[in-house]
Amino acid sequence: MRRKMVAGNWKMNGTASALTELGNLAYSCKSAKAEVVICPPATLLYRAANVCVDSKVDIGAQDCHSATYGAHTGDLSAEMLHDAGASAVILGHSERRANHGETDDMVRAKARTAIAAGLTAIICVGETQDQREAGKTLEVVRAQLAGSLPDDTSGTNVVVAYEPVWAIGTGKVPTVEQIAEVHNDLRASLVKRFGGETANAIRLLYGGSVKSSNAKEIFAVAHVDGALVGGASLKAADFAPIVAALDASD
Ligand code: PGA
């Protein structure tokens, strides 16, 4: 049985004043079933972890370096993020793939380091609008999945987030059939590569314009184990109903 998960990606938003809203969010998200992880900017990790210490909300980071330490000015290691209070890290988000040229190989190397540091690696895959229109969605997502996941996963330490690039921050959401098609295919690829036991322990999140108004129908799709939420994770009033919808799903 996979534990459901909602992860909130704050991206490059939030200074100390956002910690009050995080406190509200931690107070209003009392999910019994789901693991709830908020990923603030790295500057807030330590303080965010303290705000959430007695709550059911865990704290995650948005990226890490693939090396464990060394001459990498401006970068952060997985161990540092763990030390600051993170229990998870988002890797290979499409904004990092596009803005920082991150390749599947880089994402896989980061995931290995993150897992070794005790973090859950939330690995993102997803096609662009052009790729979908060219009928290449499954081909693209399969290749990203194959290249970005390390071989030595236990299943529970890796989460895959399917995030169509064209759905991120746009208000456009794929149909439930489109989500089902990709999630089924992801599960099948995982079973082929890792075997049933490990593959069935890997959670598959959907991400891209998830809101309280569409969460219920998305969570009803087979092989959707939760969501990676951007914009709607910044406010407790927007995020708590998404967590509640996941709690209410089968
Ligand atoms: P969005 O972002 O929910 O604002 O579309 C999702 C993401 O980028 O993870």
Coordinates of N, CA and C and ligand atoms in Angstrom, one line a residue:
M1 N 0.9 -1.2 0.0 CA 0.0 0.0 0.0 C 0.9 1.3 0.0
R2 N 0.7 2.1 -1.0 CA 1.6 3.3 -1.1 C 1.0 4.4 -0.2
R3 N 1.8 5.1 0.5 CA 1.3 6.2 1.3 C 1.1 7.4 0.4
K4 N 0.0 8.0 0.4 CA -0.2 9.1 -0.5 C 0.6 10.3 -0.1
M5 N 0.8 11.2 -1.1 CA 1.7 12.4 -0.8 C 1.2 13.6 -1.5
V6 N 1.3 14.8 -0.8 CA 1.1 16.1 -1.5 C 2.4 16.9 -1.2
A7 N 3.0 17.3 -2.2 CA 4.2 18.1 -2.0 C 3.9 19.5 -2.5
G8 N 4.3 20.5 -1.8 CA 4.1 21.9 -2.2 C 5.5 22.5 -2.6
N9 N 5.5 23.0 -3.8 CA 6.7 23.6 -4.4 C 6.6 25.1 -4.4
W10 N 7.3 25.8 -3.4 CA 7.2 27.2 -3.3 C 8.0 28.0 -4.4
K11 N 8.9 27.2 -5.1 CA 9.8 27.8 -6.1 C 10.5 29.0 -5.4
M12 N 10.8 30.1 -6.2 CA 11.6 31.2 -5.6 C 10.6 32.2 -5.0
N13 N 9.8 31.8 -4.1 CA 8.9 32.6 -3.4 C 9.0 32.5 -1.9
G14 N 9.0 33.6 -1.2 CA 8.9 33.5 0.3 C 10.2 34.0 1.0
T15 N 9.9 34.9 1.9 CA 11.0 35.3 2.9 C 10.4 35.0 4.3
A16 N 11.1 35.5 5.3 CA 10.7 35.2 6.6 C 9.2 35.4 6.9
S17 N 8.6 36.4 6.3 CA 7.2 36.7 6.5 C 6.3 35.6 6.1
A18 N 6.8 34.7 5.2 CA 5.9 33.6 4.7 C 5.8 32.5 5.8
L19 N 6.6 32.6 6.8 CA 6.6 31.5 7.9 C 5.3 31.5 8.6
T20 N 4.7 32.7 8.7 CA 3.4 32.8 9.4 C 2.3 32.0 8.6
E21 N 2.3 32.1 7.3 CA 1.4 31.4 6.5 C 1.7 29.9 6.5
L22 N 3.0 29.6 6.6 CA 3.4 28.2 6.8 C 2.9 27.6 8.1
G23 N 2.9 28.4 9.1 CA 2.3 27.9 10.4 C 0.8 27.6 10.2
N24 N 0.1 28.5 9.5 CA -1.3 28.3 9.3 C -1.5 27.0 8.5
L25 N -0.7 26.8 7.5 CA -0.8 25.7 6.7 C -0.5 24.4 7.5
A26 N 0.5 24.4 8.3 CA 0.8 23.2 9.1 C -0.3 22.9 10.1
Y27 N -1.0 24.0 10.6 CA -2.1 23.8 11.5 C -3.3 23.2 10.8
S28 N -3.5 23.7 9.5 CA -4.7 23.2 8.8 C -4.6 21.9 8.1
C29 N -3.3 21.4 7.9 CA -3.1 20.1 7.2 C -2.9 19.0 8.2
K30 N -4.0 18.4 8.6 CA -3.8 17.4 9.6 C -4.2 16.0 9.0
S31 N -3.6 15.8 7.9 CA -3.9 14.5 7.1 C -3.5 13.3 7.9
A32 N -4.4 12.4 7.9 CA -4.1 11.1 8.6 C -3.4 10.2 7.6
K33 N -3.8 10.3 6.4 CA -3.3 9.3 5.4 C -2.0 9.8 4.6
A34 N -2.1 11.1 4.3 CA -1.1 11.5 3.3 C 0.2 12.1 4.0
E35 N 1.3 11.9 3.3 CA 2.5 12.6 3.7 C 2.5 14.0 3.0
V36 N 2.6 15.0 3.8 CA 2.5 16.4 3.3 C 3.9 17.0 3.4
V37 N 4.4 17.5 2.3 CA 5.8 18.1 2.3 C 5.7 19.4 1.7
I38 N 6.2 20.4 2.4 CA 6.3 21.8 1.8 C 7.8 22.0 1.5
C39 N 8.1 22.5 0.2 CA 9.4 22.7 -0.2 C 9.6 24.2 -0.4
P40 N 10.1 24.9 0.6 CA 10.3 26.4 0.5 C 11.7 26.6 -0.1
P41 N 12.0 27.9 -0.4 CA 13.4 28.1 -0.8 C 14.4 27.7 0.3
A42 N 15.6 27.4 -0.1 CA 16.6 26.9 0.8 C 16.9 27.8 2.0
T43 N 16.7 29.1 1.8 CA 17.0 30.1 2.8 C 16.0 29.9 4.0
L44 N 14.8 29.3 3.7 CA 13.8 29.2 4.8 C 13.8 27.8 5.4
L45 N 14.6 26.8 4.8 CA 14.5 25.4 5.3 C 14.5 25.3 6.8
Y46 N 15.6 25.8 7.4 CA 15.8 25.5 8.8 C 14.6 26.1 9.6
R47 N 14.2 27.4 9.3 CA 13.2 28.0 10.0 C 11.8 27.3 9.8
A48 N 11.6 26.9 8.5 CA 10.4 26.2 8.2 C 10.3 24.9 8.9
A49 N 11.4 24.2 9.0 CA 11.4 22.9 9.8 C 11.0 23.2 11.2
N50 N 11.5 24.3 11.8 CA 11.2 24.6 13.2 C 9.7 24.9 13.3
V51 N 9.1 25.7 12.4 CA 7.7 26.0 12.4 C 6.9 24.8 12.4
C52 N 7.3 23.8 11.6 CA 6.5 22.6 11.4 C 6.8 21.4 12.3
V53 N 7.7 21.7 13.3 CA 8.2 20.6 14.1 C 7.2 19.7 14.8
D54 N 6.1 20.3 15.3 CA 5.1 19.6 16.0 C 3.9 19.3 15.1
S55 N 4.0 19.5 13.8 CA 2.9 19.3 12.9 C 3.1 18.0 12.1
K56 N 2.1 17.8 11.2 CA 2.2 16.6 10.3 C 2.9 17.0 9.0
V57 N 3.4 18.2 8.9 CA 4.0 18.7 7.7 C 5.5 18.5 7.7
D58 N 6.0 17.9 6.7 CA 7.5 17.8 6.6 C 8.0 18.8 5.6
I59 N 9.3 19.0 5.7 CA 9.9 20.1 4.8 C 10.8 19.4 3.8
G60 N 10.8 20.0 2.6 CA 11.7 19.5 1.5 C 12.4 20.6 0.8
A61 N 13.4 20.2 0.0 CA 14.1 21.2 -0.7 C 13.8 21.1 -2.2
Q62 N 14.3 22.0 -3.0 CA 13.9 22.1 -4.4 C 15.0 21.6 -5.4
D63 N 16.2 21.4 -4.9 CA 17.3 20.9 -5.7 C 18.4 20.6 -4.8
C64 N 19.4 19.8 -5.3 CA 20.7 19.6 -4.6 C 21.7 19.4 -5.6
H65 N 23.0 19.4 -5.2 CA 24.1 19.1 -6.1 C 24.3 17.6 -6.1
S66 N 25.0 17.1 -7.1 CA 25.2 15.7 -7.2 C 26.4 15.2 -6.3
A67 N 27.3 16.2 -6.0 CA 28.4 15.8 -5.2 C 28.1 15.9 -3.7
T68 N 28.9 15.2 -2.9 CA 28.6 15.3 -1.5 C 29.2 16.5 -0.8
Y69 N 30.2 17.1 -1.3 CA 30.8 18.3 -0.8 C 31.9 18.8 -1.8
G70 N 32.4 19.9 -1.6 CA 33.6 20.4 -2.4 C 33.4 21.7 -3.0
A71 N 34.2 22.0 -4.0 CA 34.3 23.3 -4.6 C 33.2 23.6 -5.6
H72 N 32.0 23.9 -5.1 CA 30.9 24.1 -6.0 C 30.2 25.4 -5.4
T73 N 30.8 26.5 -5.7 CA 30.3 27.8 -5.1 C 28.8 28.0 -5.4
G74 N 28.1 28.3 -4.4 CA 26.7 28.6 -4.5 C 25.7 27.4 -4.5
D75 N 26.3 26.2 -4.5 CA 25.5 25.0 -4.5 C 25.3 24.4 -3.1
L76 N 24.3 23.5 -3.0 CA 24.0 22.9 -1.7 C 24.0 21.4 -1.8
S77 N 24.6 20.7 -0.9 CA 24.6 19.3 -0.9 C 23.4 18.7 -0.3
A78 N 23.1 17.5 -0.6 CA 21.9 16.8 0.0 C 22.0 16.7 1.5
E79 N 23.3 16.5 1.9 CA 23.5 16.3 3.4 C 23.2 17.7 4.1
M80 N 23.6 18.8 3.4 CA 23.3 20.1 4.0 C 21.8 20.3 4.2
L81 N 21.0 19.9 3.1 CA 19.6 20.1 3.2 C 19.0 19.2 4.2
H82 N 19.5 18.0 4.4 CA 19.0 17.1 5.4 C 19.3 17.7 6.8
D83 N 20.5 18.2 6.9 CA 20.9 18.8 8.2 C 20.1 20.1 8.5
A84 N 19.6 20.8 7.5 CA 18.7 21.9 7.7 C 17.3 21.6 8.1
G85 N 17.0 20.3 7.9 CA 15.6 19.9 8.3 C 14.8 19.3 7.2
A86 N 15.4 19.1 6.0 CA 14.6 18.6 4.9 C 14.5 17.1 5.0
S87 N 13.4 16.5 4.5 CA 13.3 15.1 4.5 C 13.1 14.6 3.0
A88 N 13.0 15.6 2.1 CA 12.8 15.2 0.7 C 13.4 16.3 -0.1
V89 N 13.6 16.1 -1.4 CA 14.1 17.1 -2.4 C 13.5 16.9 -3.7
I90 N 13.0 18.0 -4.3 CA 12.5 17.9 -5.7 C 13.7 17.9 -6.6
L91 N 13.7 17.0 -7.6 CA 14.9 17.0 -8.6 C 14.3 16.9 -10.0
G92 N 15.1 17.6 -10.9 CA 14.7 17.5 -12.3 C 13.4 18.2 -12.6
H93 N 13.0 19.2 -11.8 CA 11.8 20.0 -12.2 C 12.1 20.6 -13.6
S94 N 11.0 20.8 -14.3 CA 11.2 21.3 -15.7 C 11.8 22.6 -15.8
E95 N 11.6 23.4 -14.7 CA 12.2 24.8 -14.7 C 13.7 24.7 -14.5
R96 N 14.2 23.6 -13.8 CA 15.6 23.4 -13.7 C 16.2 22.8 -15.0
R97 N 15.4 21.9 -15.6 CA 15.8 21.3 -16.8 C 16.0 22.4 -17.9
A98 N 15.0 23.3 -17.9 CA 15.0 24.3 -19.0 C 16.0 25.5 -18.6
N99 N 16.0 25.9 -17.4 CA 16.8 27.1 -17.0 C 18.2 26.8 -16.7
H100 N 18.5 25.6 -16.3 CA 19.8 25.2 -15.9 C 20.4 24.1 -16.7
G101 N 19.8 23.7 -17.7 CA 20.3 22.7 -18.6 C 20.5 21.3 -17.9
E102 N 19.6 21.0 -17.0 CA 19.8 19.7 -16.3 C 19.3 18.6 -17.2
T103 N 20.2 17.6 -17.3 CA 19.9 16.4 -18.1 C 19.5 15.3 -17.2
D104 N 19.0 14.2 -17.9 CA 18.6 13.0 -17.1 C 19.7 12.5 -16.3
D105 N 20.9 12.5 -16.9 CA 22.1 12.0 -16.2 C 22.4 12.8 -14.9
M106 N 22.3 14.1 -15.1 CA 22.5 15.0 -13.9 C 21.4 14.7 -12.8
V107 N 20.2 14.6 -13.2 CA 19.1 14.3 -12.3 C 19.3 13.0 -11.6
R108 N 19.8 12.0 -12.3 CA 20.0 10.7 -11.7 C 21.1 10.7 -10.7
A109 N 22.2 11.5 -11.0 CA 23.3 11.6 -10.1 C 22.9 12.3 -8.8
K110 N 22.0 13.3 -9.0 CA 21.5 14.1 -7.8 C 20.7 13.1 -7.0
A111 N 19.9 12.3 -7.6 CA 18.9 11.4 -6.9 C 19.7 10.4 -6.1
R112 N 20.8 9.9 -6.6 CA 21.6 9.0 -5.9 C 22.2 9.6 -4.6
T113 N 22.7 10.8 -4.8 CA 23.3 11.5 -3.6 C 22.2 11.8 -2.6
A114 N 21.0 12.3 -3.1 CA 19.9 12.6 -2.2 C 19.5 11.4 -1.4
I115 N 19.4 10.3 -2.0 CA 18.9 9.1 -1.3 C 20.0 8.7 -0.3
A116 N 21.2 8.8 -0.7 CA 22.3 8.4 0.2 C 22.3 9.3 1.5
A117 N 21.8 10.5 1.3 CA 21.8 11.5 2.5 C 20.5 11.3 3.3
G118 N 19.7 10.3 2.9 CA 18.5 10.1 3.7 C 17.3 10.9 3.2
L119 N 17.4 11.5 2.0 CA 16.2 12.3 1.5 C 15.4 11.4 0.6
T120 N 14.1 11.7 0.5 CA 13.2 11.1 -0.5 C 13.4 12.0 -1.8
A121 N 13.7 11.4 -2.9 CA 13.9 12.1 -4.2 C 12.6 12.2 -4.9
I122 N 12.1 13.4 -5.1 CA 10.9 13.6 -5.9 C 11.3 14.0 -7.3
I123 N 11.3 13.0 -8.2 CA 11.9 13.2 -9.5 C 10.8 13.6 -10.6
C124 N 11.0 14.7 -11.2 CA 10.0 15.2 -12.2 C 10.2 14.8 -13.6
V125 N 9.2 14.5 -14.3 CA 9.2 14.2 -15.7 C 8.0 14.9 -16.4
G126 N 8.1 15.1 -17.7 CA 6.9 15.7 -18.3 C 7.3 16.3 -19.7
E127 N 6.3 16.2 -20.6 CA 6.5 16.7 -21.9 C 6.1 18.2 -22.1
T128 N 6.7 18.8 -23.1 CA 6.3 20.1 -23.5 C 5.1 20.1 -24.4
Q129 N 4.5 21.2 -24.6 CA 3.3 21.3 -25.5 C 3.7 20.8 -26.9
D130 N 4.8 21.2 -27.4 CA 5.2 20.7 -28.8 C 5.3 19.2 -28.8
Q131 N 5.9 18.7 -27.8 CA 6.1 17.2 -27.8 C 4.8 16.5 -27.7
R132 N 3.8 17.1 -26.9 CA 2.5 16.4 -26.8 C 1.8 16.5 -28.2
E133 N 1.9 17.7 -28.8 CA 1.2 17.9 -30.1 C 1.8 17.0 -31.2
A134 N 3.1 16.6 -31.0 CA 3.8 15.8 -32.0 C 3.5 14.3 -31.7
G135 N 2.7 14.0 -30.7 CA 2.4 12.6 -30.3 C 3.6 11.9 -29.6
K136 N 4.5 12.7 -29.0 CA 5.7 12.1 -28.4 C 5.6 12.0 -26.9
T137 N 4.5 12.2 -26.3 CA 4.4 12.3 -24.8 C 5.0 11.0 -24.1
L138 N 4.5 9.9 -24.5 CA 5.0 8.7 -23.8 C 6.5 8.4 -24.1
E139 N 6.9 8.7 -25.3 CA 8.3 8.5 -25.6 C 9.2 9.4 -24.8
V140 N 8.8 10.6 -24.6 CA 9.6 11.6 -23.9 C 9.6 11.2 -22.4
V141 N 8.4 10.9 -21.9 CA 8.3 10.6 -20.4 C 9.0 9.3 -20.1
R142 N 8.9 8.4 -21.0 CA 9.7 7.1 -20.7 C 11.2 7.3 -20.7
A143 N 11.7 8.1 -21.6 CA 13.1 8.4 -21.7 C 13.6 9.1 -20.4
Q144 N 12.8 10.1 -20.0 CA 13.1 10.8 -18.8 C 13.1 9.9 -17.6
L145 N 12.1 9.1 -17.5 CA 12.0 8.2 -16.4 C 13.2 7.2 -16.3
A146 N 13.5 6.7 -17.5 CA 14.6 5.7 -17.6 C 15.9 6.4 -17.2
G147 N 16.1 7.6 -17.6 CA 17.4 8.3 -17.4 C 17.6 8.9 -16.1
S148 N 16.5 9.3 -15.4 CA 16.5 10.1 -14.2 C 16.5 9.3 -12.9
L149 N 16.0 8.1 -13.0 CA 15.9 7.3 -11.8 C 17.1 6.4 -11.6
P150 N 17.7 6.4 -10.4 CA 18.9 5.6 -10.2 C 18.4 4.1 -10.1
D151 N 19.3 3.2 -10.3 CA 19.0 1.8 -10.3 C 18.7 1.3 -8.9
D152 N 19.4 1.8 -7.9 CA 19.3 1.3 -6.6 C 18.3 2.0 -5.7
T153 N 17.1 2.0 -6.1 CA 16.0 2.6 -5.3 C 15.3 1.5 -4.5
S154 N 14.9 1.8 -3.3 CA 14.1 0.9 -2.5 C 12.6 0.9 -2.8
G155 N 12.3 1.9 -3.7 CA 10.9 2.1 -4.0 C 10.3 3.3 -3.1
T156 N 10.5 3.2 -1.8 CA 9.9 4.2 -1.0 C 10.7 5.5 -1.0
N157 N 12.0 5.4 -1.3 CA 12.8 6.6 -1.3 C 12.8 7.4 -2.6
V158 N 12.0 7.0 -3.6 CA 11.9 7.7 -4.8 C 10.4 8.0 -5.1
V159 N 10.1 9.2 -5.5 CA 8.7 9.6 -5.9 C 8.8 10.1 -7.3
V160 N 7.9 9.8 -8.2 CA 8.0 10.4 -9.5 C 6.8 11.3 -9.7
A161 N 7.1 12.5 -10.1 CA 6.0 13.5 -10.4 C 5.9 13.7 -11.9
Y162 N 4.7 13.4 -12.4 CA 4.4 13.6 -13.8 C 3.9 15.1 -13.9
E163 N 4.7 15.9 -14.5 CA 4.3 17.3 -14.7 C 4.4 17.8 -16.1
P164 N 3.3 17.7 -16.9 CA 3.4 18.2 -18.2 C 3.8 19.7 -18.2
V165 N 4.8 20.1 -18.9 CA 5.4 21.4 -18.8 C 4.3 22.5 -19.2
W166 N 3.5 22.1 -20.1 CA 2.4 23.1 -20.6 C 1.3 23.3 -19.5
A167 N 1.3 22.4 -18.5 CA 0.3 22.6 -17.5 C 0.8 23.3 -16.2
I168 N 2.1 23.6 -16.2 CA 2.7 24.2 -15.0 C 2.4 25.7 -15.0
G169 N 1.7 26.2 -14.0 CA 1.5 27.6 -13.8 C 0.6 28.2 -14.9
T170 N -0.1 27.4 -15.7 CA -0.9 27.9 -16.8 C -2.4 27.9 -16.6
G171 N -2.8 27.1 -15.6 CA -4.2 26.8 -15.4 C -4.8 25.8 -16.4
K172 N -3.9 25.3 -17.3 CA -4.3 24.2 -18.2 C -4.0 22.9 -17.5
V173 N -5.0 22.0 -17.6 CA -4.8 20.7 -17.0 C -5.1 19.6 -18.0
P174 N -4.3 18.6 -18.1 CA -4.7 17.5 -19.0 C -6.0 16.9 -18.6
T175 N -6.6 16.2 -19.5 CA -7.9 15.4 -19.1 C -7.5 14.3 -18.2
V176 N -8.5 13.8 -17.5 CA -8.2 12.6 -16.7 C -7.7 11.4 -17.5
E177 N -8.2 11.3 -18.7 CA -7.7 10.2 -19.6 C -6.2 10.4 -19.9
Q178 N -5.9 11.7 -20.2 CA -4.4 11.9 -20.5 C -3.6 11.6 -19.3
I179 N -4.0 12.0 -18.1 CA -3.2 11.7 -16.9 C -3.2 10.2 -16.7
A180 N -4.3 9.5 -16.9 CA -4.3 8.1 -16.7 C -3.4 7.4 -17.6
E181 N -3.4 7.8 -18.9 CA -2.5 7.2 -19.9 C -1.0 7.2 -19.5
V182 N -0.6 8.4 -19.0 CA 0.8 8.6 -18.6 C 1.1 7.8 -17.3
H183 N 0.2 7.9 -16.4 CA 0.5 7.2 -15.1 C 0.5 5.7 -15.2
N184 N -0.4 5.2 -16.1 CA -0.4 3.7 -16.3 C 1.0 3.3 -17.0
D185 N 1.4 4.2 -17.9 CA 2.6 3.8 -18.6 C 3.8 3.9 -17.7
L186 N 3.8 4.9 -16.8 CA 4.9 5.1 -15.9 C 5.0 3.8 -15.0
R187 N 3.8 3.4 -14.5 CA 3.8 2.3 -13.6 C 4.4 1.0 -14.3
A188 N 3.9 0.9 -15.6 CA 4.3 -0.3 -16.4 C 5.8 -0.3 -16.6
S189 N 6.4 0.9 -16.9 CA 7.8 1.0 -17.1 C 8.6 0.7 -15.8
L190 N 8.0 1.1 -14.7 CA 8.7 0.9 -13.4 C 8.7 -0.6 -13.1
V191 N 7.6 -1.3 -13.3 CA 7.5 -2.7 -13.1 C 8.5 -3.5 -13.9
K192 N 8.6 -3.1 -15.2 CA 9.5 -3.7 -16.1 C 11.0 -3.6 -15.6
R193 N 11.3 -2.4 -15.1 CA 12.7 -2.1 -14.7 C 13.0 -2.7 -13.3
F194 N 12.1 -2.5 -12.3 CA 12.5 -2.8 -10.9 C 11.8 -4.0 -10.4
G195 N 10.8 -4.6 -11.1 CA 10.0 -5.7 -10.6 C 8.9 -5.1 -9.8
G196 N 7.9 -5.9 -9.6 CA 6.6 -5.5 -9.1 C 6.7 -4.9 -7.7
E197 N 7.5 -5.5 -6.8 CA 7.5 -5.1 -5.4 C 8.0 -3.7 -5.3
T198 N 9.2 -3.5 -5.9 CA 9.8 -2.1 -5.8 C 9.0 -1.1 -6.5
A199 N 8.5 -1.5 -7.8 CA 7.8 -0.5 -8.6 C 6.5 -0.1 -7.9
N200 N 5.8 -1.0 -7.3 CA 4.6 -0.7 -6.7 C 4.7 0.1 -5.4
A201 N 5.9 0.3 -4.9 CA 6.2 1.1 -3.7 C 6.5 2.5 -4.1
I202 N 6.8 2.8 -5.4 CA 7.1 4.1 -5.9 C 5.8 4.9 -6.1
R203 N 5.8 6.1 -5.4 CA 4.6 6.9 -5.6 C 4.7 7.7 -6.9
L204 N 3.5 7.9 -7.5 CA 3.4 8.7 -8.7 C 2.5 9.9 -8.4
L205 N 3.1 11.1 -8.5 CA 2.3 12.3 -8.3 C 2.0 12.9 -9.6
Y206 N 0.9 13.6 -9.7 CA 0.6 14.5 -10.8 C 0.9 15.9 -10.4
G207 N 1.4 16.7 -11.3 CA 1.7 18.1 -11.0 C 1.4 19.0 -12.2
G208 N 0.9 20.2 -12.0 CA 0.6 21.1 -13.1 C -0.8 21.7 -12.9
S209 N -0.9 22.9 -12.3 CA -2.2 23.6 -12.1 C -3.2 22.8 -11.2
V210 N -2.6 22.1 -10.3 CA -3.6 21.4 -9.3 C -4.1 22.5 -8.4
K211 N -5.5 22.4 -8.2 CA -6.2 23.3 -7.4 C -7.2 22.6 -6.6
S212 N -7.8 23.3 -5.6 CA -8.9 22.6 -4.9 C -10.1 22.2 -5.8
S213 N -10.3 23.0 -6.9 CA -11.4 22.7 -7.8 C -11.2 21.5 -8.7
N214 N -9.9 21.1 -8.9 CA -9.7 19.9 -9.8 C -9.1 18.7 -9.1
A215 N -8.7 18.9 -7.8 CA -8.0 17.9 -7.1 C -8.7 16.5 -7.0
K216 N -10.0 16.6 -6.7 CA -10.8 15.4 -6.5 C -10.8 14.5 -7.7
E217 N -11.0 15.1 -8.9 CA -11.1 14.2 -10.1 C -9.7 13.7 -10.5
I218 N -8.6 14.5 -10.2 CA -7.3 14.0 -10.5 C -6.9 12.9 -9.5
F219 N -7.3 13.0 -8.3 CA -6.9 11.9 -7.3 C -7.7 10.6 -7.5
A220 N -8.8 10.7 -8.3 CA -9.6 9.5 -8.6 C -8.9 8.7 -9.7
V221 N -7.9 9.2 -10.4 CA -7.3 8.5 -11.5 C -6.4 7.4 -10.9
A222 N -6.5 6.2 -11.5 CA -5.6 5.1 -11.1 C -4.1 5.5 -11.2
H223 N -3.4 5.0 -10.3 CA -1.9 5.3 -10.2 C -1.6 6.8 -10.0
V224 N -2.5 7.6 -9.6 CA -2.2 8.9 -9.1 C -2.2 8.8 -7.5
D225 N -1.0 8.9 -7.0 CA -0.8 8.8 -5.5 C -0.8 10.1 -4.8
G226 N -1.0 11.2 -5.5 CA -1.0 12.5 -4.9 C -0.6 13.5 -5.9
A227 N -0.1 14.7 -5.4 CA 0.2 15.8 -6.3 C 1.4 16.6 -5.9
L228 N 2.0 17.2 -6.9 CA 3.1 18.2 -6.7 C 2.4 19.5 -7.0
V229 N 2.3 20.4 -6.1 CA 1.5 21.6 -6.2 C 2.4 22.9 -6.1
G230 N 2.3 23.7 -7.1 CA 3.1 25.0 -7.1 C 2.3 26.1 -6.5
G231 N 1.7 26.9 -7.3 CA 1.0 28.1 -6.9 C 0.1 27.9 -5.7
A232 N -0.7 26.8 -5.7 CA -1.7 26.6 -4.7 C -1.1 26.1 -3.4
S233 N 0.2 26.0 -3.3 CA 0.8 25.6 -2.0 C 1.3 26.8 -1.2
L234 N 1.1 28.0 -1.7 CA 1.6 29.2 -1.0 C 0.7 29.7 0.0
K235 N -0.6 29.3 -0.1 CA -1.6 29.8 0.9 C -2.3 28.6 1.5
A236 N -2.4 28.6 2.8 CA -3.1 27.5 3.6 C -4.5 27.3 3.0
A237 N -5.2 28.4 2.7 CA -6.6 28.3 2.3 C -6.7 27.5 0.9
D238 N -5.7 27.6 0.1 CA -5.7 26.9 -1.2 C -5.2 25.5 -1.0
F239 N -4.2 25.3 -0.2 CA -3.5 24.0 -0.1 C -4.3 23.0 0.8
A240 N -4.9 23.5 1.9 CA -5.5 22.5 2.8 C -6.7 21.7 2.1
P241 N -7.5 22.4 1.2 CA -8.5 21.6 0.6 C -8.0 20.5 -0.4
I242 N -6.8 20.8 -0.9 CA -6.2 19.8 -1.8 C -5.7 18.5 -1.0
V243 N -5.2 18.8 0.2 CA -4.8 17.7 1.1 C -6.0 17.0 1.6
A244 N -7.1 17.7 1.9 CA -8.3 17.1 2.3 C -8.9 16.2 1.2
A245 N -8.8 16.7 -0.1 CA -9.3 15.9 -1.2 C -8.5 14.6 -1.3
L246 N -7.3 14.6 -1.1 CA -6.4 13.4 -1.2 C -6.8 12.5 0.0
D247 N -7.0 13.0 1.1 CA -7.4 12.2 2.3 C -8.8 11.5 2.0
A248 N -9.6 12.2 1.3 CA -11.0 11.6 1.0 C -11.0 10.6 -0.1
S249 N -9.9 10.6 -0.9 CA -9.8 9.7 -2.1 C -9.6 8.2 -1.6
D250 N -9.8 7.3 -2.5 CA -9.6 5.9 -2.1 C -8.2 5.5 -2.0
Ligands
PGA1 P1 1.7 24.9 -10.5 O1 3.2 24.3 -10.4 O2 0.9 24.0 -9.5 O3 1.8 26.3 -10.1 O4 1.2 24.7 -11.9 C1 3.5 23.0 -10.3 C2 5.0 22.7 -10.3 O5 5.7 23.4 -10.9 O6 5.5 21.9 -9.5

